[in-house]
Short mmCIF file of N, CA and C in Angstrom, two decimals:
data_model
loop_
_atom_site.label_atom_id
_atom_site.label_comp_id
_atom_site.label_asym_id
_atom_site.label_seq_id
_atom_site.Cartn_x
_atom_site.Cartn_y
_atom_site.Cartn_z
N UNK K 1243 26.09 -13.30 0.59
CA UNK K 1243 27.09 -14.27 0.23
C UNK K 1243 27.09 -15.39 1.26
N UNK K 1244 27.24 -16.62 0.77
CA UNK K 1244 27.28 -17.76 1.67
C UNK K 1244 28.61 -17.81 2.41
N UNK K 1245 28.56 -18.32 3.62
CA UNK K 1245 29.78 -18.49 4.40
C UNK K 1245 30.23 -19.94 4.33
N UNK K 1246 31.49 -20.16 4.61
CA UNK K 1246 32.05 -21.51 4.59
C UNK K 1246 33.11 -21.61 5.66
N UNK K 1247 33.51 -22.83 5.94
CA UNK K 1247 34.59 -23.08 6.89
C UNK K 1247 35.62 -23.95 6.20
N UNK K 1248 36.89 -23.56 6.25
CA UNK K 1248 37.97 -24.30 5.60
C UNK K 1248 38.72 -25.12 6.65
N UNK K 1249 38.88 -26.40 6.34
CA UNK K 1249 39.67 -27.31 7.17
C UNK K 1249 40.86 -27.74 6.34
N UNK K 1250 42.04 -27.71 6.93
CA UNK K 1250 43.24 -28.19 6.24
C UNK K 1250 43.59 -29.56 6.79
N UNK K 1251 43.58 -30.55 5.92
CA UNK K 1251 43.95 -31.92 6.30
C UNK K 1251 45.41 -32.14 5.92
N UNK K 1252 46.10 -32.96 6.72
CA UNK K 1252 47.53 -33.19 6.49
C UNK K 1252 47.90 -34.65 6.71
N UNK K 1253 48.93 -35.08 6.00
CA UNK K 1253 49.53 -36.39 6.25
C UNK K 1253 48.69 -37.55 5.78
N UNK K 1254 48.55 -38.53 6.67
CA UNK K 1254 47.83 -39.76 6.38
C UNK K 1254 46.46 -39.70 7.04
N UNK K 1255 45.42 -39.90 6.25
CA UNK K 1255 44.06 -39.89 6.79
C UNK K 1255 43.62 -41.35 6.94
N UNK K 1256 43.55 -41.78 8.19
CA UNK K 1256 43.13 -43.14 8.51
C UNK K 1256 41.95 -43.06 9.47
N UNK K 1257 41.66 -44.15 10.16
CA UNK K 1257 40.50 -44.17 11.05
C UNK K 1257 40.59 -43.08 12.12
N UNK K 1258 41.74 -42.92 12.74
CA UNK K 1258 41.88 -41.93 13.80
C UNK K 1258 41.80 -40.50 13.28
N UNK K 1259 42.63 -40.18 12.28
CA UNK K 1259 42.62 -38.82 11.74
C UNK K 1259 41.29 -38.50 11.07
N UNK K 1260 40.72 -39.49 10.36
CA UNK K 1260 39.42 -39.29 9.73
C UNK K 1260 38.34 -39.00 10.75
N UNK K 1261 38.38 -39.72 11.87
CA UNK K 1261 37.41 -39.47 12.94
C UNK K 1261 37.58 -38.08 13.53
N UNK K 1262 38.83 -37.65 13.67
CA UNK K 1262 39.09 -36.30 14.19
C UNK K 1262 38.50 -35.24 13.26
N UNK K 1263 38.69 -35.43 11.95
CA UNK K 1263 38.14 -34.48 10.98
C UNK K 1263 36.62 -34.50 11.04
N UNK K 1264 36.02 -35.70 11.09
CA UNK K 1264 34.56 -35.81 11.15
C UNK K 1264 34.01 -35.12 12.40
N UNK K 1265 34.64 -35.34 13.54
CA UNK K 1265 34.18 -34.70 14.77
C UNK K 1265 34.33 -33.19 14.72
N UNK K 1266 35.38 -32.72 14.10
CA UNK K 1266 35.58 -31.28 13.95
C UNK K 1266 34.47 -30.68 13.08
N UNK K 1267 34.13 -31.38 12.01
CA UNK K 1267 33.05 -30.92 11.12
C UNK K 1267 31.73 -30.88 11.88
N UNK K 1268 31.46 -31.90 12.65
CA UNK K 1268 30.21 -31.94 13.42
C UNK K 1268 30.14 -30.79 14.40
N UNK K 1269 31.24 -30.50 15.09
CA UNK K 1269 31.21 -29.39 16.05
C UNK K 1269 31.01 -28.05 15.34
N UNK K 1270 31.58 -27.89 14.16
CA UNK K 1270 31.37 -26.67 13.37
C UNK K 1270 29.90 -26.54 13.01
N UNK K 1271 29.30 -27.63 12.53
CA UNK K 1271 27.90 -27.61 12.11
C UNK K 1271 26.97 -27.29 13.27
N UNK K 1272 27.25 -27.84 14.42
CA UNK K 1272 26.39 -27.60 15.59
C UNK K 1272 26.45 -26.14 16.01
N UNK K 1273 27.65 -25.56 16.00
CA UNK K 1273 27.82 -24.17 16.43
C UNK K 1273 27.32 -23.17 15.40
N UNK K 1274 27.75 -23.33 14.17
CA UNK K 1274 27.41 -22.39 13.10
C UNK K 1274 27.32 -23.15 11.79
N UNK K 1275 26.16 -23.68 11.44
CA UNK K 1275 26.05 -24.45 10.19
C UNK K 1275 26.52 -23.64 8.99
N UNK K 1276 27.43 -24.22 8.25
CA UNK K 1276 27.96 -23.59 7.04
C UNK K 1276 28.58 -24.65 6.15
N UNK K 1277 28.85 -24.30 4.91
CA UNK K 1277 29.50 -25.24 4.00
C UNK K 1277 30.91 -25.51 4.50
N UNK K 1278 31.38 -26.74 4.23
CA UNK K 1278 32.70 -27.17 4.69
C UNK K 1278 33.58 -27.43 3.48
N UNK K 1279 34.76 -26.81 3.46
CA UNK K 1279 35.76 -27.04 2.43
C UNK K 1279 36.94 -27.71 3.09
N UNK K 1280 37.40 -28.81 2.52
CA UNK K 1280 38.57 -29.50 3.06
C UNK K 1280 39.71 -29.36 2.07
N UNK K 1281 40.76 -28.67 2.51
CA UNK K 1281 41.96 -28.48 1.69
C UNK K 1281 42.85 -29.71 1.89
N UNK K 1282 43.04 -30.47 0.84
CA UNK K 1282 43.77 -31.74 0.92
C UNK K 1282 45.16 -31.69 0.28
N UNK K 1283 45.66 -30.50 0.03
CA UNK K 1283 46.93 -30.43 -0.70
C UNK K 1283 48.10 -31.01 0.10
N UNK K 1284 47.94 -31.15 1.42
CA UNK K 1284 49.01 -31.73 2.24
C UNK K 1284 48.69 -33.17 2.67
N UNK K 1285 47.65 -33.76 2.07
CA UNK K 1285 47.31 -35.15 2.38
C UNK K 1285 48.15 -36.05 1.48
N UNK K 1286 48.89 -36.95 2.12
CA UNK K 1286 49.75 -37.86 1.37
C UNK K 1286 49.03 -39.16 1.03
N UNK K 1287 48.11 -39.59 1.90
CA UNK K 1287 47.46 -40.88 1.72
C UNK K 1287 46.16 -40.92 2.51
N UNK K 1288 45.18 -41.63 1.99
CA UNK K 1288 43.93 -41.84 2.71
C UNK K 1288 43.54 -43.30 2.54
N UNK K 1289 43.36 -44.01 3.66
CA UNK K 1289 42.96 -45.41 3.55
C UNK K 1289 41.43 -45.52 3.54
N UNK K 1290 40.93 -46.75 3.48
CA UNK K 1290 39.49 -46.96 3.38
C UNK K 1290 38.75 -46.42 4.60
N UNK K 1291 39.37 -46.45 5.77
CA UNK K 1291 38.74 -45.88 6.96
C UNK K 1291 38.60 -44.37 6.82
N UNK K 1292 39.60 -43.75 6.22
CA UNK K 1292 39.54 -42.31 5.98
C UNK K 1292 38.42 -41.96 5.01
N UNK K 1293 38.26 -42.78 3.96
CA UNK K 1293 37.16 -42.57 3.02
C UNK K 1293 35.81 -42.72 3.72
N UNK K 1294 35.72 -43.73 4.59
CA UNK K 1294 34.48 -43.95 5.35
C UNK K 1294 34.15 -42.76 6.22
N UNK K 1295 35.15 -42.19 6.87
CA UNK K 1295 34.93 -41.01 7.71
C UNK K 1295 34.49 -39.82 6.86
N UNK K 1296 35.04 -39.72 5.67
CA UNK K 1296 34.66 -38.65 4.76
C UNK K 1296 33.19 -38.77 4.35
N UNK K 1297 32.75 -39.98 4.04
CA UNK K 1297 31.35 -40.21 3.67
C UNK K 1297 30.44 -39.94 4.86
N UNK K 1298 30.85 -40.36 6.06
CA UNK K 1298 30.05 -40.09 7.26
C UNK K 1298 29.93 -38.59 7.50
N UNK K 1299 31.03 -37.86 7.29
CA UNK K 1299 30.99 -36.40 7.44
C UNK K 1299 30.06 -35.78 6.42
N UNK K 1300 30.11 -36.28 5.19
CA UNK K 1300 29.24 -35.78 4.12
C UNK K 1300 27.77 -35.93 4.52
N UNK K 1301 27.41 -37.08 5.07
CA UNK K 1301 26.03 -37.30 5.49
C UNK K 1301 25.60 -36.29 6.53
N UNK K 1302 26.47 -36.00 7.50
CA UNK K 1302 26.14 -35.02 8.54
C UNK K 1302 26.01 -33.62 7.95
N UNK K 1303 26.91 -33.26 7.05
CA UNK K 1303 26.86 -31.95 6.42
C UNK K 1303 25.54 -31.79 5.67
N UNK K 1304 25.14 -32.81 4.95
CA UNK K 1304 23.88 -32.76 4.20
C UNK K 1304 22.67 -32.70 5.11
N UNK K 1305 22.75 -33.29 6.29
CA UNK K 1305 21.64 -33.19 7.24
C UNK K 1305 21.37 -31.74 7.63
N UNK K 1306 22.40 -30.94 7.58
CA UNK K 1306 22.27 -29.51 7.89
C UNK K 1306 21.97 -28.68 6.64
N UNK K 1307 21.81 -29.34 5.51
CA UNK K 1307 21.53 -28.63 4.26
C UNK K 1307 22.73 -27.89 3.71
N UNK K 1308 23.90 -28.35 4.06
CA UNK K 1308 25.13 -27.69 3.63
C UNK K 1308 25.90 -28.59 2.68
N UNK K 1309 27.02 -28.09 2.18
CA UNK K 1309 27.81 -28.81 1.19
C UNK K 1309 29.22 -29.07 1.71
N UNK K 1310 29.75 -30.23 1.36
CA UNK K 1310 31.13 -30.59 1.67
C UNK K 1310 31.88 -30.68 0.35
N UNK K 1311 33.00 -29.96 0.24
CA UNK K 1311 33.82 -29.95 -0.97
C UNK K 1311 35.27 -30.23 -0.61
N UNK K 1312 35.98 -30.81 -1.56
CA UNK K 1312 37.40 -31.08 -1.40
C UNK K 1312 38.19 -30.29 -2.43
N UNK K 1313 39.39 -29.86 -2.06
CA UNK K 1313 40.25 -29.17 -3.02
C UNK K 1313 41.70 -29.54 -2.78
N UNK K 1314 42.50 -29.35 -3.82
CA UNK K 1314 43.94 -29.57 -3.71
C UNK K 1314 44.34 -31.03 -3.60
N UNK K 1315 43.53 -31.93 -4.11
CA UNK K 1315 43.81 -33.36 -3.98
C UNK K 1315 44.87 -33.77 -5.00
N UNK K 1316 45.84 -34.59 -4.56
CA UNK K 1316 46.86 -35.06 -5.49
C UNK K 1316 46.24 -36.07 -6.46
N UNK K 1317 46.94 -36.34 -7.55
CA UNK K 1317 46.39 -37.18 -8.62
C UNK K 1317 46.11 -38.61 -8.16
N UNK K 1318 46.93 -39.16 -7.29
CA UNK K 1318 46.72 -40.53 -6.81
C UNK K 1318 45.44 -40.61 -5.98
N UNK K 1319 45.26 -39.69 -5.06
CA UNK K 1319 44.07 -39.67 -4.22
C UNK K 1319 42.82 -39.40 -5.07
N UNK K 1320 42.94 -38.51 -6.03
CA UNK K 1320 41.81 -38.22 -6.91
C UNK K 1320 41.39 -39.47 -7.70
N UNK K 1321 42.36 -40.22 -8.18
CA UNK K 1321 42.06 -41.45 -8.92
C UNK K 1321 41.30 -42.44 -8.05
N UNK K 1322 41.71 -42.57 -6.81
CA UNK K 1322 41.04 -43.49 -5.89
C UNK K 1322 39.61 -43.02 -5.62
N UNK K 1323 39.44 -41.72 -5.40
CA UNK K 1323 38.10 -41.17 -5.18
C UNK K 1323 37.21 -41.42 -6.39
N UNK K 1324 37.77 -41.26 -7.58
CA UNK K 1324 37.01 -41.48 -8.80
C UNK K 1324 36.65 -42.96 -8.97
N UNK K 1325 37.60 -43.85 -8.69
CA UNK K 1325 37.32 -45.29 -8.79
C UNK K 1325 36.22 -45.72 -7.82
N UNK K 1326 36.22 -45.10 -6.65
CA UNK K 1326 35.20 -45.42 -5.65
C UNK K 1326 33.87 -44.72 -5.94
N UNK K 1327 33.87 -43.81 -6.91
CA UNK K 1327 32.65 -43.09 -7.26
C UNK K 1327 32.34 -41.93 -6.33
N UNK K 1328 33.28 -41.60 -5.44
CA UNK K 1328 33.03 -40.51 -4.49
C UNK K 1328 33.04 -39.15 -5.16
N UNK K 1329 33.69 -39.05 -6.33
CA UNK K 1329 33.67 -37.78 -7.05
C UNK K 1329 32.28 -37.45 -7.58
N UNK K 1330 31.39 -38.43 -7.58
CA UNK K 1330 30.01 -38.21 -8.01
C UNK K 1330 29.14 -37.62 -6.90
N UNK K 1331 29.59 -37.75 -5.64
CA UNK K 1331 28.79 -37.24 -4.52
C UNK K 1331 29.47 -36.12 -3.74
N UNK K 1332 30.78 -35.99 -3.93
CA UNK K 1332 31.53 -34.92 -3.25
C UNK K 1332 32.21 -34.07 -4.32
N UNK K 1333 31.87 -32.79 -4.42
CA UNK K 1333 32.55 -31.93 -5.39
C UNK K 1333 34.05 -31.84 -5.08
N UNK K 1334 34.86 -32.03 -6.12
CA UNK K 1334 36.31 -31.99 -5.98
C UNK K 1334 36.85 -30.91 -6.91
N UNK K 1335 37.70 -30.05 -6.38
CA UNK K 1335 38.27 -28.94 -7.15
C UNK K 1335 39.79 -28.98 -7.09
N UNK K 1336 40.41 -28.57 -8.18
CA UNK K 1336 41.87 -28.56 -8.25
C UNK K 1336 42.47 -27.52 -7.31
N UNK K 1337 41.81 -26.37 -7.23
CA UNK K 1337 42.37 -25.29 -6.42
C UNK K 1337 41.37 -24.83 -5.35
N UNK K 1338 41.93 -24.22 -4.33
CA UNK K 1338 41.12 -23.64 -3.28
C UNK K 1338 40.25 -22.52 -3.84
N UNK K 1339 40.79 -21.75 -4.76
CA UNK K 1339 40.05 -20.64 -5.34
C UNK K 1339 38.81 -21.13 -6.07
N UNK K 1340 38.94 -22.22 -6.85
CA UNK K 1340 37.79 -22.78 -7.56
C UNK K 1340 36.75 -23.31 -6.58
N UNK K 1341 37.22 -23.92 -5.52
CA UNK K 1341 36.31 -24.47 -4.50
C UNK K 1341 35.54 -23.35 -3.81
N UNK K 1342 36.23 -22.30 -3.43
CA UNK K 1342 35.57 -21.15 -2.78
C UNK K 1342 34.59 -20.51 -3.73
N UNK K 1343 34.97 -20.35 -4.99
CA UNK K 1343 34.07 -19.74 -5.97
C UNK K 1343 32.80 -20.57 -6.11
N UNK K 1344 32.92 -21.89 -6.14
CA UNK K 1344 31.77 -22.79 -6.24
C UNK K 1344 30.83 -22.60 -5.06
N UNK K 1345 31.39 -22.64 -3.87
CA UNK K 1345 30.56 -22.56 -2.66
C UNK K 1345 29.90 -21.21 -2.51
N UNK K 1346 30.62 -20.15 -2.80
CA UNK K 1346 30.08 -18.82 -2.57
C UNK K 1346 29.08 -18.37 -3.64
N UNK K 1347 29.04 -19.07 -4.76
CA UNK K 1347 28.08 -18.70 -5.81
C UNK K 1347 26.86 -19.60 -5.85
N UNK K 1348 26.82 -20.64 -5.00
CA UNK K 1348 25.66 -21.52 -4.94
C UNK K 1348 24.54 -20.83 -4.17
N UNK K 1349 23.30 -21.14 -4.52
CA UNK K 1349 22.16 -20.56 -3.80
C UNK K 1349 21.89 -21.30 -2.54
#
């Protein structure tokens, strides 16, 4: 079974918070490469800097041959991700359970 690491994001994701999440993901990958799941159910808002940090994190995760997934996103944030086309490159799941099932059943 594949292993994963769950990160819980909270509040407002901007340049500072987004950078903190990206750096945390990088340190996880360096120590123990694994798929990364970001639980966003407590995220109230994400600005363009936060989206940029998310894309930068995705690139690093893919360099390690791993996957980055999001779950628990509110409808407003999901709409923005879809408008930006990020839902085409980052798997988004309604629930944590669906996200975990996706990651653990991938080859």
